[in-house]
Amino acid sequence: MKSDSVNHSAPRSPGPFGPGLLVTAAFIGPGTVTTASVAGASFGYALLWALLFSVIATAVLQEMSARLGLVTRQGLAQALRDTFSGRWYGTVAVILVVAAVGFGNAAYEAGNITGAALGLQGLSGVDGWIWSLLVGGASGALLFSGRYKMIEGVLVVLVLLMSTVFLLTFIMVRPSLAEFFGGMLRPTLPEGSLLTAIALIGTTVVPYNLFLHSSAVQEKWPASEGLDRSLRAARVDTGVSIGLGGLITLAIMSTAAAAFFGSNMEITAANIAVQLEPLLGSASRYFFAIGLFAAGLSSAVAAPLAAAYAVSGALGWQADLASWRFRSIWLAVLLCGTFFAVIGTKPLTAILFAQAANGFLLPICAIFLLLMVNRKAAMGGHCNGLASNLLGAVVVAVTLGIGGLKLYQVLF
């Protein structure tokens, strides 16, 4: 079967790690930090069940995405285009991919840039809109230069360093085990928590990662390595990486719950770093700001790049960093995100909105992925089994239900 052209330019994961680490680094961005912090500060441990669901859903969907890429040697977008080519619903599929990933990433990008700017503002005191312009410009320069891979390792190290601090702080605050496991195993939606629950799902199960992962696995495990061996390695890589990401998010929620919940202190851009004081003391503000900037900049580059890969594949365009069509897609996403970050939207509100938008877009991408991995003509003996289909259907049903409930509340 013809290989997707994305293979030759998909980003490699740093060092010996697989593409699962790229997926984790992509969703451990400013959206995760702020959304998890707001969830813990506002509702304590009550929304841990939403995080648990998100981690399971991410592992299930990313495993399907990696398997699709390794078996068909195509990215998800290209597989969709080839499958539905010549049919009326093929056009609908292309439109939905462009809308869900292209426009969705534009909303997501505003949160990425805002988060990075928020970190720099915390260090310097300079107005955030100035930093938003500079972050947008720096992201554009990196994409134009094609040198993102050179700094990717440094950014991932910074994000993982921040994550280590959250995990150590989590151990120090010693959360109540009864409240902790109660929130994880007993689903509840406290008043006013629905949007935050959707945002938690949206910040973890990122739609564009499905497109990015299916292409990146082909770079890490070429066809010459053998399919069975590659599939086993990809499953381990995905499970370990997504599990680590979930643990980091859990630590962020728990430290915020310990610092803010029940204290009548409203979480804001100015005091969000308080949750790290048990470990870092007065240095918490500076460390938090550096980590938020690193997370925001890496995501601000990855989001438009992933959108360009997905939209190019859906439209049948060449996925080449030097192609003007490819560049026009990521540039549109970047400009849109920069604009909304600069006009003065409240930082935490912008990031939460982007994550909630991802929660609404997720079912569309998940349905497409389920269709692809059940095509015997393309997947052969590696189609979904009953258990995978049931898990996938639950993910789609829950995300559709939560999104539908919020839409009902907005309209009625």
mmCIF file of C-alpha atoms in Angstrom, residues 101-114 132-133 136 300 304 307 328-345 350 353:
data_model
loop_
_atom_site.group_PDB
_atom_site.id
_atom_site.type_symbol
_atom_site.label_atom_id
_atom_site.label_comp_id
_atom_site.label_asym_id
_atom_site.label_seq_id
_atom_site.Cartn_x
_atom_site.Cartn_y
_atom_site.Cartn_z
ATOM 1 C CA VAL A 101 -8.552 19.740 13.264
ATOM 2 C CA GLY A 102 -7.919 22.944 11.303
ATOM 3 C CA PHE A 103 -10.387 25.269 13.000
ATOM 4 C CA GLY A 104 -10.210 23.374 16.280
ATOM 5 C CA ASN A 105 -6.448 23.869 16.439
ATOM 6 C CA ALA A 106 -6.923 27.574 15.784
ATOM 7 C CA ALA A 107 -8.935 27.780 19.015
ATOM 8 C CA TYR A 108 -6.426 25.552 20.782
ATOM 9 C CA GLU A 109 -3.553 27.716 19.547
ATOM 10 C CA ALA A 110 -4.945 30.783 21.309
ATOM 11 C CA GLY A 111 -4.676 28.898 24.595
ATOM 12 C CA ASN A 112 -1.131 27.725 23.813
ATOM 13 C CA ILE A 113 0.103 31.236 23.040
ATOM 14 C CA THR A 114 -1.773 32.731 25.976
ATOM 15 C CA SER A 132 1.590 36.936 22.900
ATOM 16 C CA LEU A 133 2.883 38.739 19.805
ATOM 17 C CA GLY A 136 3.419 33.945 17.989
ATOM 18 C CA ALA A 300 2.228 26.551 20.051
ATOM 19 C CA PRO A 304 -0.332 24.314 13.796
ATOM 20 C CA ALA A 307 -3.109 20.771 11.729
ATOM 21 C CA SER A 328 -0.450 28.343 4.449
ATOM 22 C CA ILE A 329 -2.328 25.937 6.758
ATOM 23 C CA TRP A 330 -0.066 26.242 9.774
ATOM 24 C CA LEU A 331 0.285 29.980 9.196
ATOM 25 C CA ALA A 332 -3.512 30.451 9.223
ATOM 26 C CA VAL A 333 -3.791 28.508 12.489
ATOM 27 C CA LEU A 334 -0.903 30.445 14.036
ATOM 28 C CA LEU A 335 -2.231 33.869 12.985
ATOM 29 C CA CYS A 336 -5.716 33.080 14.263
ATOM 30 C CA GLY A 337 -4.388 31.891 17.608
ATOM 31 C CA THR A 338 -2.092 34.906 17.957
ATOM 32 C CA PHE A 339 -4.938 37.314 17.162
ATOM 33 C CA PHE A 340 -7.256 35.944 19.835
ATOM 34 C CA ALA A 341 -4.409 35.832 22.363
ATOM 35 C CA VAL A 342 -3.518 39.486 21.677
ATOM 36 C CA ILE A 343 -7.025 41.004 21.833
ATOM 37 C CA GLY A 344 -7.124 40.587 25.594
ATOM 38 C CA THR A 345 -9.164 37.482 26.374
ATOM 39 C CA ALA A 350 -9.042 31.432 26.832
ATOM 40 C CA PHE A 353 -12.350 27.502 26.235
#
